[in-house]
């Protein structure tokens, strides 16, 4: 209850003070905390693994982007299952928030050049998100692999018990069912 109370007061205070005041201040604190967390995980976690995975993930993303953008129901049963898992809630969420995000982006971009807009709204945030996903997701993948590594005798080689891994046998079939 205390955490909810503090967060509620902070949200109300930042919203009342406007974009130039509390929202900017709160956003800067959030970005600093996120950066500290990502750097901590990168340095303390599997640094070499992450340095190897980041360029490969970026290359894979841009290599598969055309196929992902053109995905449709006529591509087979697997694609139909994947696309059907995006429920009405997700579509309604995106459709309802798109106008607000567009107006907010237009408001904070007023007076900026096209170059500043492209860098500040498209390229820089996308790069930060890719790095965050690579660090956090890469660390989760590394932990999953380490938890499910077994030697020939069936003994745990990794840092954890394979029965406590998200996918105990390391395959997609043993993942828990999605909500």
Short mmCIF file of N, CA and C in Angstrom, two decimals:
data_model
loop_
_atom_site.label_atom_id
_atom_site.label_comp_id
_atom_site.label_asym_id
_atom_site.label_seq_id
_atom_site.Cartn_x
_atom_site.Cartn_y
_atom_site.Cartn_z
N UNK A 1 0.82 -1.18 0.00
CA UNK A 1 0.00 0.00 0.00
C UNK A 1 0.87 1.25 0.00
N UNK A 2 2.00 1.20 0.71
CA UNK A 2 2.89 2.36 0.76
C UNK A 2 3.47 2.65 -0.63
N UNK A 3 3.90 1.61 -1.32
CA UNK A 3 4.45 1.79 -2.66
C UNK A 3 3.41 2.37 -3.60
N UNK A 4 2.19 1.85 -3.54
CA UNK A 4 1.12 2.37 -4.40
C UNK A 4 0.84 3.83 -4.06
N UNK A 5 0.83 4.17 -2.77
CA UNK A 5 0.60 5.54 -2.36
C UNK A 5 1.68 6.49 -2.85
N UNK A 6 2.94 6.07 -2.72
CA UNK A 6 4.06 6.91 -3.18
C UNK A 6 4.00 7.09 -4.70
N UNK A 7 3.76 6.00 -5.42
CA UNK A 7 3.68 6.09 -6.88
C UNK A 7 2.50 6.96 -7.33
N UNK A 8 1.38 6.83 -6.64
CA UNK A 8 0.21 7.65 -6.99
C UNK A 8 0.49 9.13 -6.77
N UNK A 9 1.08 9.46 -5.62
CA UNK A 9 1.42 10.87 -5.36
C UNK A 9 2.42 11.40 -6.38
N UNK A 10 3.43 10.59 -6.71
CA UNK A 10 4.42 11.01 -7.70
C UNK A 10 3.81 11.22 -9.07
N UNK A 11 2.92 10.33 -9.46
CA UNK A 11 2.26 10.44 -10.76
C UNK A 11 1.38 11.69 -10.83
N UNK A 12 0.61 11.93 -9.79
CA UNK A 12 -0.25 13.12 -9.76
C UNK A 12 0.59 14.39 -9.77
N UNK A 13 1.65 14.42 -8.96
CA UNK A 13 2.51 15.61 -8.91
C UNK A 13 3.17 15.89 -10.26
N UNK A 14 3.65 14.84 -10.93
CA UNK A 14 4.32 15.05 -12.22
C UNK A 14 3.31 15.44 -13.30
N UNK A 15 2.12 14.87 -13.27
CA UNK A 15 1.11 15.19 -14.28
C UNK A 15 0.61 16.62 -14.12
N UNK A 16 0.44 17.07 -12.89
CA UNK A 16 -0.05 18.42 -12.64
C UNK A 16 0.99 19.46 -13.03
N UNK A 17 2.27 19.14 -12.86
CA UNK A 17 3.33 20.12 -13.14
C UNK A 17 3.64 20.26 -14.62
N UNK A 18 3.10 19.39 -15.47
CA UNK A 18 3.26 19.53 -16.91
C UNK A 18 4.48 18.83 -17.48
N UNK A 19 4.60 18.91 -18.81
CA UNK A 19 5.68 18.23 -19.53
C UNK A 19 7.04 18.81 -19.17
N UNK A 20 7.14 20.12 -19.06
CA UNK A 20 8.43 20.76 -18.81
C UNK A 20 8.90 20.57 -17.37
N UNK A 21 8.00 20.27 -16.46
CA UNK A 21 8.38 20.15 -15.05
C UNK A 21 8.51 18.72 -14.60
N UNK A 22 7.46 18.23 -13.93
CA UNK A 22 7.51 16.93 -13.29
C UNK A 22 7.66 15.75 -14.22
N UNK A 23 7.01 15.81 -15.37
CA UNK A 23 7.11 14.67 -16.30
C UNK A 23 8.55 14.54 -16.81
N UNK A 24 9.18 15.66 -17.13
CA UNK A 24 10.58 15.61 -17.58
C UNK A 24 11.47 15.09 -16.46
N UNK A 25 11.25 15.58 -15.24
CA UNK A 25 12.04 15.17 -14.09
C UNK A 25 11.87 13.68 -13.83
N UNK A 26 10.64 13.21 -13.83
CA UNK A 26 10.34 11.80 -13.60
C UNK A 26 10.92 10.93 -14.73
N UNK A 27 10.82 11.41 -15.96
CA UNK A 27 11.37 10.68 -17.09
C UNK A 27 12.88 10.56 -17.00
N UNK A 28 13.56 11.62 -16.61
CA UNK A 28 15.02 11.57 -16.48
C UNK A 28 15.45 10.61 -15.37
N UNK A 29 14.72 10.61 -14.26
CA UNK A 29 15.04 9.65 -13.19
C UNK A 29 14.83 8.22 -13.67
N UNK A 30 13.73 7.98 -14.39
CA UNK A 30 13.44 6.66 -14.93
C UNK A 30 14.53 6.19 -15.89
N UNK A 31 14.95 7.08 -16.76
CA UNK A 31 16.01 6.72 -17.73
C UNK A 31 17.32 6.43 -17.02
N UNK A 32 17.66 7.21 -16.00
CA UNK A 32 18.90 6.99 -15.25
C UNK A 32 18.86 5.64 -14.53
N UNK A 33 17.74 5.32 -13.90
CA UNK A 33 17.62 4.03 -13.21
C UNK A 33 17.68 2.86 -14.19
N UNK A 34 17.03 3.00 -15.35
CA UNK A 34 17.07 1.94 -16.35
C UNK A 34 18.49 1.75 -16.88
N UNK A 35 19.21 2.84 -17.10
CA UNK A 35 20.59 2.75 -17.58
C UNK A 35 21.49 2.08 -16.54
N UNK A 36 21.33 2.46 -15.28
CA UNK A 36 22.11 1.84 -14.21
C UNK A 36 21.84 0.34 -14.14
N UNK A 37 20.56 -0.05 -14.23
CA UNK A 37 20.20 -1.47 -14.20
C UNK A 37 20.81 -2.23 -15.38
N UNK A 38 20.69 -1.67 -16.58
CA UNK A 38 21.23 -2.33 -17.77
C UNK A 38 22.75 -2.46 -17.70
N UNK A 39 23.43 -1.40 -17.28
CA UNK A 39 24.89 -1.45 -17.17
C UNK A 39 25.30 -2.47 -16.10
N UNK A 40 24.57 -2.48 -14.99
CA UNK A 40 24.87 -3.45 -13.93
C UNK A 40 24.74 -4.88 -14.44
N UNK A 41 23.63 -5.17 -15.11
CA UNK A 41 23.41 -6.52 -15.64
C UNK A 41 24.47 -6.86 -16.69
N UNK A 42 24.82 -5.88 -17.53
CA UNK A 42 25.82 -6.11 -18.57
C UNK A 42 27.18 -6.42 -17.95
N UNK A 43 27.58 -5.65 -16.93
CA UNK A 43 28.92 -5.81 -16.33
C UNK A 43 28.98 -7.05 -15.43
N UNK A 44 27.96 -7.25 -14.60
CA UNK A 44 27.98 -8.36 -13.64
C UNK A 44 27.55 -9.67 -14.30
N UNK A 45 26.72 -9.58 -15.33
CA UNK A 45 26.20 -10.77 -15.98
C UNK A 45 27.16 -11.35 -17.01
N UNK A 46 26.62 -12.03 -18.00
CA UNK A 46 27.45 -12.70 -19.02
C UNK A 46 27.92 -11.71 -20.10
N UNK A 47 28.89 -10.87 -19.76
CA UNK A 47 29.33 -9.78 -20.63
C UNK A 47 29.78 -10.26 -22.00
N UNK A 48 30.61 -11.28 -22.05
CA UNK A 48 31.14 -11.78 -23.33
C UNK A 48 30.00 -12.34 -24.19
N UNK A 49 29.10 -13.09 -23.57
CA UNK A 49 27.96 -13.63 -24.30
C UNK A 49 27.13 -12.49 -24.90
N UNK A 50 26.88 -11.45 -24.11
CA UNK A 50 26.08 -10.32 -24.58
C UNK A 50 26.78 -9.56 -25.69
N UNK A 51 28.09 -9.40 -25.58
CA UNK A 51 28.84 -8.70 -26.65
C UNK A 51 28.80 -9.50 -27.95
N UNK A 52 28.70 -10.79 -27.86
CA UNK A 52 28.59 -11.62 -29.06
C UNK A 52 27.17 -11.63 -29.61
N UNK A 53 26.17 -11.55 -28.76
CA UNK A 53 24.79 -11.69 -29.20
C UNK A 53 24.22 -10.40 -29.79
N UNK A 54 24.67 -9.25 -29.33
CA UNK A 54 24.08 -7.97 -29.77
C UNK A 54 24.23 -7.75 -31.28
N UNK A 55 25.42 -7.87 -31.87
CA UNK A 55 25.51 -7.67 -33.32
C UNK A 55 24.69 -8.70 -34.11
N UNK A 56 24.68 -9.94 -33.64
CA UNK A 56 23.90 -10.97 -34.31
C UNK A 56 22.41 -10.71 -34.24
N UNK A 57 21.95 -10.22 -33.10
CA UNK A 57 20.52 -9.92 -32.95
C UNK A 57 20.11 -8.76 -33.86
N UNK A 58 20.94 -7.75 -33.95
CA UNK A 58 20.63 -6.61 -34.81
C UNK A 58 20.60 -7.04 -36.28
N UNK A 59 21.57 -7.84 -36.68
CA UNK A 59 21.61 -8.34 -38.05
C UNK A 59 20.40 -9.22 -38.35
N UNK A 60 20.06 -10.09 -37.42
CA UNK A 60 18.90 -10.97 -37.60
C UNK A 60 17.61 -10.16 -37.70
N UNK A 61 17.50 -9.11 -36.89
CA UNK A 61 16.30 -8.27 -36.91
C UNK A 61 16.11 -7.64 -38.29
N UNK A 62 17.15 -6.99 -38.79
CA UNK A 62 17.00 -6.33 -40.09
C UNK A 62 16.89 -7.33 -41.23
N UNK A 63 17.48 -8.52 -41.08
CA UNK A 63 17.37 -9.54 -42.10
C UNK A 63 15.97 -10.13 -42.21
N UNK A 64 15.28 -10.23 -41.08
CA UNK A 64 13.93 -10.82 -41.09
C UNK A 64 12.82 -9.77 -41.10
N UNK A 65 13.18 -8.49 -41.06
CA UNK A 65 12.18 -7.42 -41.00
C UNK A 65 11.20 -7.46 -42.17
N UNK A 66 11.65 -7.61 -43.42
CA UNK A 66 10.68 -7.66 -44.52
C UNK A 66 9.67 -8.81 -44.39
N UNK A 67 10.15 -9.98 -43.99
CA UNK A 67 9.23 -11.12 -43.81
C UNK A 67 8.25 -10.87 -42.67
N UNK A 68 8.75 -10.28 -41.58
CA UNK A 68 7.87 -10.01 -40.44
C UNK A 68 6.81 -8.96 -40.79
N UNK A 69 7.19 -7.95 -41.55
CA UNK A 69 6.23 -6.90 -41.93
C UNK A 69 5.16 -7.43 -42.88
N UNK A 70 5.51 -8.44 -43.66
CA UNK A 70 4.55 -8.97 -44.62
C UNK A 70 3.81 -10.21 -44.15
N UNK A 71 3.91 -10.54 -42.86
CA UNK A 71 3.25 -11.74 -42.34
C UNK A 71 1.74 -11.64 -42.50
N UNK A 72 1.13 -12.73 -42.97
CA UNK A 72 -0.32 -12.76 -43.11
C UNK A 72 -0.83 -14.19 -42.93
N UNK A 73 -2.14 -14.33 -42.85
CA UNK A 73 -2.77 -15.62 -42.55
C UNK A 73 -2.58 -16.67 -43.64
N UNK A 74 -2.21 -16.26 -44.84
CA UNK A 74 -2.08 -17.22 -45.94
C UNK A 74 -0.75 -17.96 -45.92
N UNK A 75 0.10 -17.73 -44.93
CA UNK A 75 1.43 -18.34 -44.89
C UNK A 75 1.48 -19.67 -44.17
N UNK A 76 0.35 -20.22 -43.84
CA UNK A 76 0.34 -21.55 -43.24
C UNK A 76 -0.22 -21.56 -41.84
N UNK A 77 -0.33 -22.77 -41.31
CA UNK A 77 -0.97 -22.97 -40.01
C UNK A 77 -0.19 -22.34 -38.87
N UNK A 78 1.15 -22.43 -38.90
CA UNK A 78 1.95 -21.83 -37.83
C UNK A 78 1.74 -20.32 -37.77
N UNK A 79 1.72 -19.68 -38.93
CA UNK A 79 1.53 -18.24 -38.97
C UNK A 79 0.11 -17.87 -38.54
N UNK A 80 -0.87 -18.68 -38.91
CA UNK A 80 -2.24 -18.43 -38.48
C UNK A 80 -2.35 -18.51 -36.95
N UNK A 81 -1.69 -19.50 -36.37
CA UNK A 81 -1.71 -19.65 -34.91
C UNK A 81 -1.04 -18.45 -34.26
N UNK A 82 0.10 -18.04 -34.79
CA UNK A 82 0.81 -16.89 -34.22
C UNK A 82 -0.01 -15.62 -34.31
N UNK A 83 -0.53 -15.34 -35.50
CA UNK A 83 -1.31 -14.12 -35.68
C UNK A 83 -2.62 -14.15 -34.90
N UNK A 84 -3.20 -15.32 -34.70
CA UNK A 84 -4.44 -15.43 -33.93
C UNK A 84 -4.21 -15.21 -32.45
N UNK A 85 -2.98 -15.38 -31.99
CA UNK A 85 -2.71 -15.19 -30.56
C UNK A 85 -2.73 -13.71 -30.17
N UNK A 86 -2.69 -12.83 -31.16
CA UNK A 86 -2.83 -11.40 -30.87
C UNK A 86 -4.32 -11.13 -30.69
N UNK A 87 -4.75 -11.10 -29.45
CA UNK A 87 -6.17 -10.99 -29.17
C UNK A 87 -6.71 -9.60 -29.46
N UNK A 88 -8.01 -9.49 -29.37
CA UNK A 88 -8.69 -8.20 -29.57
C UNK A 88 -8.19 -7.17 -28.58
N UNK A 89 -7.85 -7.60 -27.38
CA UNK A 89 -7.34 -6.67 -26.37
C UNK A 89 -6.09 -5.95 -26.87
N UNK A 90 -5.14 -6.71 -27.46
CA UNK A 90 -3.92 -6.09 -27.95
C UNK A 90 -4.21 -5.10 -29.06
N UNK A 91 -5.07 -5.48 -29.98
CA UNK A 91 -5.41 -4.57 -31.08
C UNK A 91 -6.09 -3.33 -30.54
N UNK A 92 -7.03 -3.50 -29.61
CA UNK A 92 -7.73 -2.35 -29.04
C UNK A 92 -6.76 -1.44 -28.29
N UNK A 93 -5.80 -2.04 -27.60
CA UNK A 93 -4.80 -1.27 -26.87
C UNK A 93 -4.01 -0.38 -27.83
N UNK A 94 -3.49 -0.96 -28.91
CA UNK A 94 -2.70 -0.20 -29.86
C UNK A 94 -3.53 0.87 -30.56
N UNK A 95 -4.75 0.51 -30.96
CA UNK A 95 -5.60 1.47 -31.66
C UNK A 95 -5.98 2.63 -30.73
N UNK A 96 -6.25 2.33 -29.46
CA UNK A 96 -6.66 3.39 -28.55
C UNK A 96 -5.51 4.31 -28.15
N UNK A 97 -4.30 3.79 -28.07
CA UNK A 97 -3.18 4.62 -27.66
C UNK A 97 -2.49 5.34 -28.81
N UNK A 98 -2.67 4.88 -30.04
CA UNK A 98 -1.98 5.48 -31.19
C UNK A 98 -2.24 6.99 -31.32
N UNK A 99 -3.47 7.47 -31.21
CA UNK A 99 -3.68 8.93 -31.31
C UNK A 99 -2.97 9.71 -30.21
N UNK A 100 -2.98 9.21 -28.98
CA UNK A 100 -2.33 9.91 -27.88
C UNK A 100 -0.82 9.98 -28.08
N UNK A 101 -0.25 8.87 -28.51
CA UNK A 101 1.20 8.85 -28.75
C UNK A 101 1.55 9.79 -29.90
N UNK A 102 0.75 9.78 -30.95
CA UNK A 102 0.99 10.68 -32.08
C UNK A 102 0.91 12.14 -31.69
N UNK A 103 -0.10 12.50 -30.92
CA UNK A 103 -0.25 13.90 -30.47
C UNK A 103 0.89 14.28 -29.54
N UNK A 104 1.25 13.39 -28.62
CA UNK A 104 2.36 13.68 -27.71
C UNK A 104 3.66 13.87 -28.48
N UNK A 105 3.93 12.98 -29.43
CA UNK A 105 5.14 13.09 -30.23
C UNK A 105 5.14 14.39 -31.04
N UNK A 106 4.01 14.74 -31.61
CA UNK A 106 3.92 15.99 -32.36
C UNK A 106 4.14 17.19 -31.44
N UNK A 107 3.60 17.15 -30.23
CA UNK A 107 3.73 18.27 -29.31
C UNK A 107 5.17 18.49 -28.87
N UNK A 108 5.87 17.40 -28.53
CA UNK A 108 7.25 17.57 -28.09
C UNK A 108 8.22 17.78 -29.25
N UNK A 109 7.76 17.54 -30.47
CA UNK A 109 8.62 17.73 -31.65
C UNK A 109 8.42 19.09 -32.30
N UNK A 110 7.55 19.89 -31.78
CA UNK A 110 7.27 21.19 -32.38
C UNK A 110 8.54 22.04 -32.38
N UNK A 111 8.84 22.63 -33.53
CA UNK A 111 10.00 23.48 -33.66
C UNK A 111 11.29 22.73 -33.98
N UNK A 112 11.22 21.45 -34.11
CA UNK A 112 12.41 20.64 -34.42
C UNK A 112 12.53 20.45 -35.93
N UNK A 113 13.74 20.20 -36.38
CA UNK A 113 13.94 19.90 -37.80
C UNK A 113 13.58 18.44 -38.05
N UNK A 114 13.46 18.08 -39.32
CA UNK A 114 13.16 16.69 -39.67
C UNK A 114 14.28 15.78 -39.19
N UNK A 115 15.52 16.23 -39.32
CA UNK A 115 16.67 15.43 -38.87
C UNK A 115 16.59 15.19 -37.36
N UNK A 116 16.29 16.24 -36.60
CA UNK A 116 16.15 16.09 -35.15
C UNK A 116 15.00 15.15 -34.80
N UNK A 117 13.91 15.25 -35.53
CA UNK A 117 12.76 14.38 -35.29
C UNK A 117 13.12 12.92 -35.56
N UNK A 118 13.74 12.65 -36.70
CA UNK A 118 14.09 11.27 -37.05
C UNK A 118 15.06 10.69 -36.03
N UNK A 119 16.08 11.46 -35.65
CA UNK A 119 17.03 10.97 -34.66
C UNK A 119 16.40 10.80 -33.28
N UNK A 120 15.65 11.81 -32.85
CA UNK A 120 15.12 11.82 -31.49
C UNK A 120 13.91 10.96 -31.26
N UNK A 121 13.16 10.66 -32.31
CA UNK A 121 11.93 9.88 -32.14
C UNK A 121 12.06 8.47 -32.71
N UNK A 122 12.85 8.30 -33.74
CA UNK A 122 12.94 6.99 -34.39
C UNK A 122 14.23 6.24 -34.08
N UNK A 123 15.37 6.83 -34.40
CA UNK A 123 16.62 6.08 -34.33
C UNK A 123 17.16 5.89 -32.92
N UNK A 124 17.25 6.95 -32.15
CA UNK A 124 17.83 6.83 -30.81
C UNK A 124 16.97 5.96 -29.89
N UNK A 125 15.65 6.19 -29.79
CA UNK A 125 14.85 5.29 -28.93
C UNK A 125 14.88 3.84 -29.40
N UNK A 126 14.85 3.62 -30.70
CA UNK A 126 14.90 2.24 -31.22
C UNK A 126 16.21 1.57 -30.84
N UNK A 127 17.31 2.30 -30.94
CA UNK A 127 18.61 1.74 -30.58
C UNK A 127 18.67 1.39 -29.10
N UNK A 128 18.13 2.27 -28.27
CA UNK A 128 18.12 2.01 -26.83
C UNK A 128 17.28 0.78 -26.52
N UNK A 129 16.15 0.64 -27.18
CA UNK A 129 15.28 -0.52 -26.94
C UNK A 129 15.96 -1.81 -27.39
N UNK A 130 16.63 -1.78 -28.54
CA UNK A 130 17.34 -2.97 -29.02
C UNK A 130 18.41 -3.38 -28.02
N UNK A 131 19.19 -2.41 -27.52
CA UNK A 131 20.23 -2.73 -26.54
C UNK A 131 19.63 -3.25 -25.23
N UNK A 132 18.53 -2.66 -24.78
CA UNK A 132 17.90 -3.11 -23.54
C UNK A 132 17.39 -4.54 -23.69
N UNK A 133 16.72 -4.83 -24.81
CA UNK A 133 16.23 -6.18 -25.04
C UNK A 133 17.39 -7.16 -25.16
N UNK A 134 18.47 -6.74 -25.81
CA UNK A 134 19.62 -7.62 -25.96
C UNK A 134 20.25 -7.93 -24.61
N UNK A 135 20.39 -6.91 -23.75
CA UNK A 135 21.01 -7.14 -22.45
C UNK A 135 20.10 -7.97 -21.55
N UNK A 136 18.85 -7.56 -21.41
CA UNK A 136 17.94 -8.27 -20.51
C UNK A 136 17.54 -9.63 -21.08
N UNK A 137 17.15 -9.66 -22.34
CA UNK A 137 16.76 -10.92 -22.97
C UNK A 137 17.93 -11.87 -23.14
N UNK A 138 19.08 -11.32 -23.51
CA UNK A 138 20.28 -12.15 -23.66
C UNK A 138 20.70 -12.78 -22.35
N UNK A 139 20.58 -12.01 -21.26
CA UNK A 139 20.90 -12.56 -19.94
C UNK A 139 19.92 -13.67 -19.57
N UNK A 140 18.64 -13.48 -19.88
CA UNK A 140 17.65 -14.52 -19.59
C UNK A 140 17.93 -15.78 -20.41
N UNK A 141 18.29 -15.61 -21.67
CA UNK A 141 18.63 -16.76 -22.52
C UNK A 141 19.86 -17.47 -21.96
N UNK A 142 20.86 -16.72 -21.55
CA UNK A 142 22.07 -17.30 -21.00
C UNK A 142 21.75 -18.09 -19.72
N UNK A 143 20.91 -17.51 -18.84
CA UNK A 143 20.53 -18.21 -17.62
C UNK A 143 19.75 -19.49 -17.93
N UNK A 144 18.85 -19.43 -18.91
CA UNK A 144 18.08 -20.61 -19.30
C UNK A 144 19.01 -21.70 -19.83
N UNK A 145 19.96 -21.32 -20.66
CA UNK A 145 20.89 -22.31 -21.21
C UNK A 145 21.73 -22.93 -20.11
N UNK A 146 22.21 -22.08 -19.20
CA UNK A 146 23.05 -22.59 -18.12
C UNK A 146 22.26 -23.49 -17.19
N UNK A 147 20.99 -23.19 -16.98
CA UNK A 147 20.16 -23.98 -16.07
C UNK A 147 19.81 -25.33 -16.66
N UNK A 148 19.82 -25.43 -17.98
CA UNK A 148 19.37 -26.68 -18.59
C UNK A 148 20.51 -27.50 -19.19
N UNK A 149 21.76 -27.10 -18.95
CA UNK A 149 22.88 -27.88 -19.48
C UNK A 149 23.14 -29.10 -18.60
N UNK A 150 23.16 -30.24 -19.24
CA UNK A 150 23.44 -31.50 -18.55
C UNK A 150 24.61 -32.19 -19.25
N UNK A 151 25.41 -32.89 -18.47
CA UNK A 151 26.47 -33.67 -19.10
C UNK A 151 25.92 -35.03 -19.53
N UNK A 152 26.79 -35.90 -20.03
CA UNK A 152 26.36 -37.20 -20.55
C UNK A 152 25.71 -38.07 -19.47
N UNK A 153 26.12 -37.90 -18.22
CA UNK A 153 25.57 -38.69 -17.11
C UNK A 153 24.27 -38.11 -16.57
N UNK A 154 23.85 -36.94 -17.10
CA UNK A 154 22.61 -36.32 -16.63
C UNK A 154 22.80 -35.39 -15.45
N UNK A 155 24.06 -35.05 -15.13
CA UNK A 155 24.33 -34.13 -14.03
C UNK A 155 24.28 -32.69 -14.53
N UNK A 156 23.85 -31.79 -13.66
CA UNK A 156 23.76 -30.38 -14.02
C UNK A 156 25.16 -29.81 -14.23
N UNK A 157 25.37 -29.18 -15.38
CA UNK A 157 26.64 -28.54 -15.69
C UNK A 157 26.54 -27.05 -15.39
N UNK A 158 25.35 -26.50 -15.53
CA UNK A 158 25.16 -25.06 -15.38
C UNK A 158 25.11 -24.62 -13.93
N UNK A 159 24.60 -23.42 -13.74
CA UNK A 159 24.60 -22.82 -12.41
C UNK A 159 23.33 -23.10 -11.63
N UNK A 160 22.36 -23.76 -12.23
CA UNK A 160 21.09 -23.98 -11.55
C UNK A 160 20.58 -25.39 -11.80
N UNK A 161 19.54 -25.73 -11.12
CA UNK A 161 18.89 -27.02 -11.27
C UNK A 161 18.02 -26.99 -12.53
N UNK A 162 18.17 -27.95 -13.45
CA UNK A 162 17.38 -27.91 -14.68
C UNK A 162 15.88 -27.99 -14.44
N UNK A 163 15.46 -28.57 -13.32
CA UNK A 163 14.03 -28.64 -13.04
C UNK A 163 13.45 -27.28 -12.68
N UNK A 164 14.30 -26.32 -12.34
CA UNK A 164 13.83 -24.98 -11.99
C UNK A 164 13.93 -24.02 -13.16
N UNK A 165 14.40 -24.48 -14.29
CA UNK A 165 14.49 -23.63 -15.48
C UNK A 165 13.09 -23.39 -16.03
N UNK A 166 12.95 -22.33 -16.80
CA UNK A 166 11.64 -22.02 -17.39
C UNK A 166 11.24 -23.12 -18.35
N UNK A 167 12.17 -23.57 -19.17
CA UNK A 167 11.95 -24.70 -20.07
C UNK A 167 12.92 -25.79 -19.62
N UNK A 168 12.48 -26.73 -18.78
CA UNK A 168 13.39 -27.68 -18.15
C UNK A 168 14.30 -28.45 -19.09
N UNK A 169 13.78 -28.87 -20.26
CA UNK A 169 14.65 -29.62 -21.16
C UNK A 169 15.26 -28.73 -22.24
N UNK A 170 15.08 -27.41 -22.12
CA UNK A 170 15.70 -26.48 -23.06
C UNK A 170 15.00 -26.38 -24.40
N UNK A 171 13.83 -26.96 -24.54
CA UNK A 171 13.11 -26.90 -25.81
C UNK A 171 11.83 -26.09 -25.64
N UNK A 172 11.30 -25.65 -26.76
CA UNK A 172 10.08 -24.84 -26.72
C UNK A 172 8.87 -25.65 -26.26
N UNK A 173 8.92 -26.98 -26.44
CA UNK A 173 7.80 -27.83 -26.04
C UNK A 173 7.59 -27.84 -24.53
N UNK A 174 8.66 -27.62 -23.75
CA UNK A 174 8.52 -27.69 -22.29
C UNK A 174 8.23 -26.32 -21.67
N UNK A 175 8.08 -25.29 -22.48
CA UNK A 175 7.70 -23.98 -21.95
C UNK A 175 6.28 -24.04 -21.39
N UNK A 176 6.00 -23.29 -20.33
CA UNK A 176 4.63 -23.26 -19.83
C UNK A 176 3.70 -22.62 -20.84
N UNK A 177 2.44 -22.98 -20.78
CA UNK A 177 1.46 -22.43 -21.73
C UNK A 177 1.30 -20.92 -21.50
N UNK A 178 1.15 -20.14 -22.57
CA UNK A 178 0.96 -18.70 -22.38
C UNK A 178 -0.38 -18.43 -21.73
N UNK A 179 -0.49 -17.26 -21.12
CA UNK A 179 -1.75 -16.91 -20.45
C UNK A 179 -2.84 -16.69 -21.47
#
